[in-house]
């Protein structure tokens, strides 16, 4: 490996901006921490106090899940789809 290649490896792949922070965790990050299939109530117990990013601003996952009527999620996609049906999609506001 040449010196030029090792210098490139030390720099970040994507440069981060100086813009405002985004409050809350992405839904995908929260769902990645869980093991599937899983019950609705277990998700609330484990991750209910987690703040997630939504188009309407940050919200606690337990609050969002109050409007989800699915008692058991067989996979990650089913969970994310049910939550997005409640939240909608769109840009997430920044601080």
PDB file of C-alpha atoms in Angstrom:
ATOM      1  CA  UNK A   1       0.000   0.000   0.000  1.00  0.00           C
ATOM      2  CA  UNK A   2       1.384   3.411  -0.894  1.00  0.00           C
ATOM      3  CA  UNK A   3       1.464   6.382   1.444  1.00  0.00           C
ATOM      4  CA  UNK A   4      -1.271   8.069  -0.600  1.00  0.00           C
ATOM      5  CA  UNK A   5      -3.663   5.161  -0.052  1.00  0.00           C
ATOM      6  CA  UNK A   6      -3.110   5.080   3.716  1.00  0.00           C
ATOM      7  CA  UNK A   7      -3.814   8.827   3.958  1.00  0.00           C
ATOM      8  CA  UNK A   8      -7.115   8.383   2.101  1.00  0.00           C
ATOM      9  CA  UNK A   9      -8.190   5.623   4.490  1.00  0.00           C
ATOM     10  CA  UNK A  10      -7.858   7.968   7.495  1.00  0.00           C
ATOM     11  CA  UNK A  11     -10.312  10.526   6.111  1.00  0.00           C
ATOM     12  CA  UNK A  12     -14.071   9.947   6.597  1.00  0.00           C
ATOM     13  CA  UNK A  13     -15.912   8.473   3.633  1.00  0.00           C
ATOM     14  CA  UNK A  14     -18.605  11.142   3.924  1.00  0.00           C
ATOM     15  CA  UNK A  15     -17.899  14.604   5.204  1.00  0.00           C
ATOM     16  CA  UNK A  16     -20.370  15.680   7.871  1.00  0.00           C
ATOM     17  CA  UNK A  17     -21.863  19.132   7.668  1.00  0.00           C
ATOM     18  CA  UNK A  18     -22.101  21.828  10.301  1.00  0.00           C
ATOM     19  CA  UNK A  19     -25.911  22.030  10.099  1.00  0.00           C
ATOM     20  CA  UNK A  20     -28.392  21.587  12.919  1.00  0.00           C
ATOM     21  CA  UNK A  21     -28.760  18.287  14.744  1.00  0.00           C
ATOM     22  CA  UNK A  22     -31.646  15.900  14.164  1.00  0.00           C
ATOM     23  CA  UNK A  23     -33.271  14.709  17.382  1.00  0.00           C
ATOM     24  CA  UNK A  24     -34.171  11.056  17.800  1.00  0.00           C
ATOM     25  CA  UNK A  25     -33.020   7.749  16.372  1.00  0.00           C
ATOM     26  CA  UNK A  26     -33.925   6.508  12.897  1.00  0.00           C
ATOM     27  CA  UNK A  27     -36.625   3.828  12.994  1.00  0.00           C
ATOM     28  CA  UNK A  28     -34.297   1.417  11.167  1.00  0.00           C
ATOM     29  CA  UNK A  29     -31.711   1.701  13.952  1.00  0.00           C
ATOM     30  CA  UNK A  30     -34.312   0.867  16.590  1.00  0.00           C
ATOM     31  CA  UNK A  31     -35.668  -2.105  14.643  1.00  0.00           C
ATOM     32  CA  UNK A  32     -32.123  -3.399  14.041  1.00  0.00           C
ATOM     33  CA  UNK A  33     -31.663  -3.787  17.808  1.00  0.00           C
ATOM     34  CA  UNK A  34     -34.580  -6.218  18.061  1.00  0.00           C
ATOM     35  CA  UNK A  35     -34.848  -9.923  17.285  1.00  0.00           C
ATOM     36  CA  UNK A  36     -37.728 -10.964  15.019  1.00  0.00           C
ATOM     37  CA  UNK A  37     -40.569 -12.288  15.481  1.00  0.00           C
ATOM     38  CA  UNK A  38     -41.499 -10.246  18.466  1.00  0.00           C
ATOM     39  CA  UNK A  39     -44.649  -9.197  20.310  1.00  0.00           C
ATOM     40  CA  UNK A  40     -45.913  -5.627  20.282  1.00  0.00           C
ATOM     41  CA  UNK A  41     -45.720  -5.462  24.095  1.00  0.00           C
ATOM     42  CA  UNK A  42     -42.110  -6.674  24.129  1.00  0.00           C
ATOM     43  CA  UNK A  43     -41.089  -3.870  21.781  1.00  0.00           C
ATOM     44  CA  UNK A  44     -42.768  -1.348  24.088  1.00  0.00           C
ATOM     45  CA  UNK A  45     -40.968  -2.863  27.103  1.00  0.00           C
ATOM     46  CA  UNK A  46     -37.542  -2.859  25.433  1.00  0.00           C
ATOM     47  CA  UNK A  47     -37.587   0.241  23.225  1.00  0.00           C
ATOM     48  CA  UNK A  48     -40.707   2.183  24.218  1.00  0.00           C
ATOM     49  CA  UNK A  49     -38.759   5.050  25.796  1.00  0.00           C
ATOM     50  CA  UNK A  50     -36.604   5.492  22.699  1.00  0.00           C
ATOM     51  CA  UNK A  51     -37.188   8.739  20.828  1.00  0.00           C
ATOM     52  CA  UNK A  52     -37.571   8.178  17.082  1.00  0.00           C
ATOM     53  CA  UNK A  53     -37.380  10.644  14.211  1.00  0.00           C
ATOM     54  CA  UNK A  54     -40.698  11.415  12.552  1.00  0.00           C
ATOM     55  CA  UNK A  55     -41.921  13.934   9.964  1.00  0.00           C
ATOM     56  CA  UNK A  56     -43.812  15.638  12.837  1.00  0.00           C
ATOM     57  CA  UNK A  57     -40.728  15.858  15.055  1.00  0.00           C
ATOM     58  CA  UNK A  58     -39.265  13.434  17.601  1.00  0.00           C
ATOM     59  CA  UNK A  59     -41.681  11.108  19.416  1.00  0.00           C
ATOM     60  CA  UNK A  60     -41.328   8.271  21.910  1.00  0.00           C
ATOM     61  CA  UNK A  61     -41.800   4.903  20.249  1.00  0.00           C
ATOM     62  CA  UNK A  62     -44.323   3.790  22.900  1.00  0.00           C
ATOM     63  CA  UNK A  63     -46.551   6.737  21.979  1.00  0.00           C
ATOM     64  CA  UNK A  64     -46.363   5.867  18.290  1.00  0.00           C
ATOM     65  CA  UNK A  65     -47.094   2.192  18.956  1.00  0.00           C
ATOM     66  CA  UNK A  66     -50.345   3.089  20.749  1.00  0.00           C
ATOM     67  CA  UNK A  67     -51.829   3.577  17.261  1.00  0.00           C
ATOM     68  CA  UNK A  68     -50.478   0.269  15.880  1.00  0.00           C
ATOM     69  CA  UNK A  69     -52.985  -2.584  16.225  1.00  0.00           C
ATOM     70  CA  UNK A  70     -50.645  -5.452  15.292  1.00  0.00           C
ATOM     71  CA  UNK A  71     -50.060  -7.780  18.300  1.00  0.00           C
ATOM     72  CA  UNK A  72     -47.084  -9.660  16.801  1.00  0.00           C
ATOM     73  CA  UNK A  73     -44.502  -8.710  14.174  1.00  0.00           C
ATOM     74  CA  UNK A  74     -43.007 -11.622  12.279  1.00  0.00           C
ATOM     75  CA  UNK A  75     -40.202  -9.557  10.754  1.00  0.00           C
ATOM     76  CA  UNK A  76     -38.538  -6.166  10.713  1.00  0.00           C
ATOM     77  CA  UNK A  77     -40.269  -5.047   7.518  1.00  0.00           C
ATOM     78  CA  UNK A  78     -43.717  -5.701   8.992  1.00  0.00           C
ATOM     79  CA  UNK A  79     -42.857  -3.612  12.057  1.00  0.00           C
ATOM     80  CA  UNK A  80     -41.364  -0.706  10.096  1.00  0.00           C
ATOM     81  CA  UNK A  81     -44.289  -0.697   7.675  1.00  0.00           C
ATOM     82  CA  UNK A  82     -46.848  -0.593  10.514  1.00  0.00           C
ATOM     83  CA  UNK A  83     -45.018   2.267  12.237  1.00  0.00           C
ATOM     84  CA  UNK A  84     -44.628   4.225   8.993  1.00  0.00           C
ATOM     85  CA  UNK A  85     -48.360   3.794   8.314  1.00  0.00           C
ATOM     86  CA  UNK A  86     -48.954   5.690  11.560  1.00  0.00           C
ATOM     87  CA  UNK A  87     -46.167   8.256  11.173  1.00  0.00           C
ATOM     88  CA  UNK A  88     -46.249   8.832   7.448  1.00  0.00           C
ATOM     89  CA  UNK A  89     -43.147   9.568   5.438  1.00  0.00           C
ATOM     90  CA  UNK A  90     -41.370  12.754   4.598  1.00  0.00           C
ATOM     91  CA  UNK A  91     -38.523  15.001   5.635  1.00  0.00           C
ATOM     92  CA  UNK A  92     -37.520  15.034   9.283  1.00  0.00           C
ATOM     93  CA  UNK A  93     -37.306  18.489  10.879  1.00  0.00           C
ATOM     94  CA  UNK A  94     -34.016  19.679  12.345  1.00  0.00           C
ATOM     95  CA  UNK A  95     -33.462  21.760  15.464  1.00  0.00           C
TER      96      UNK A  95
END
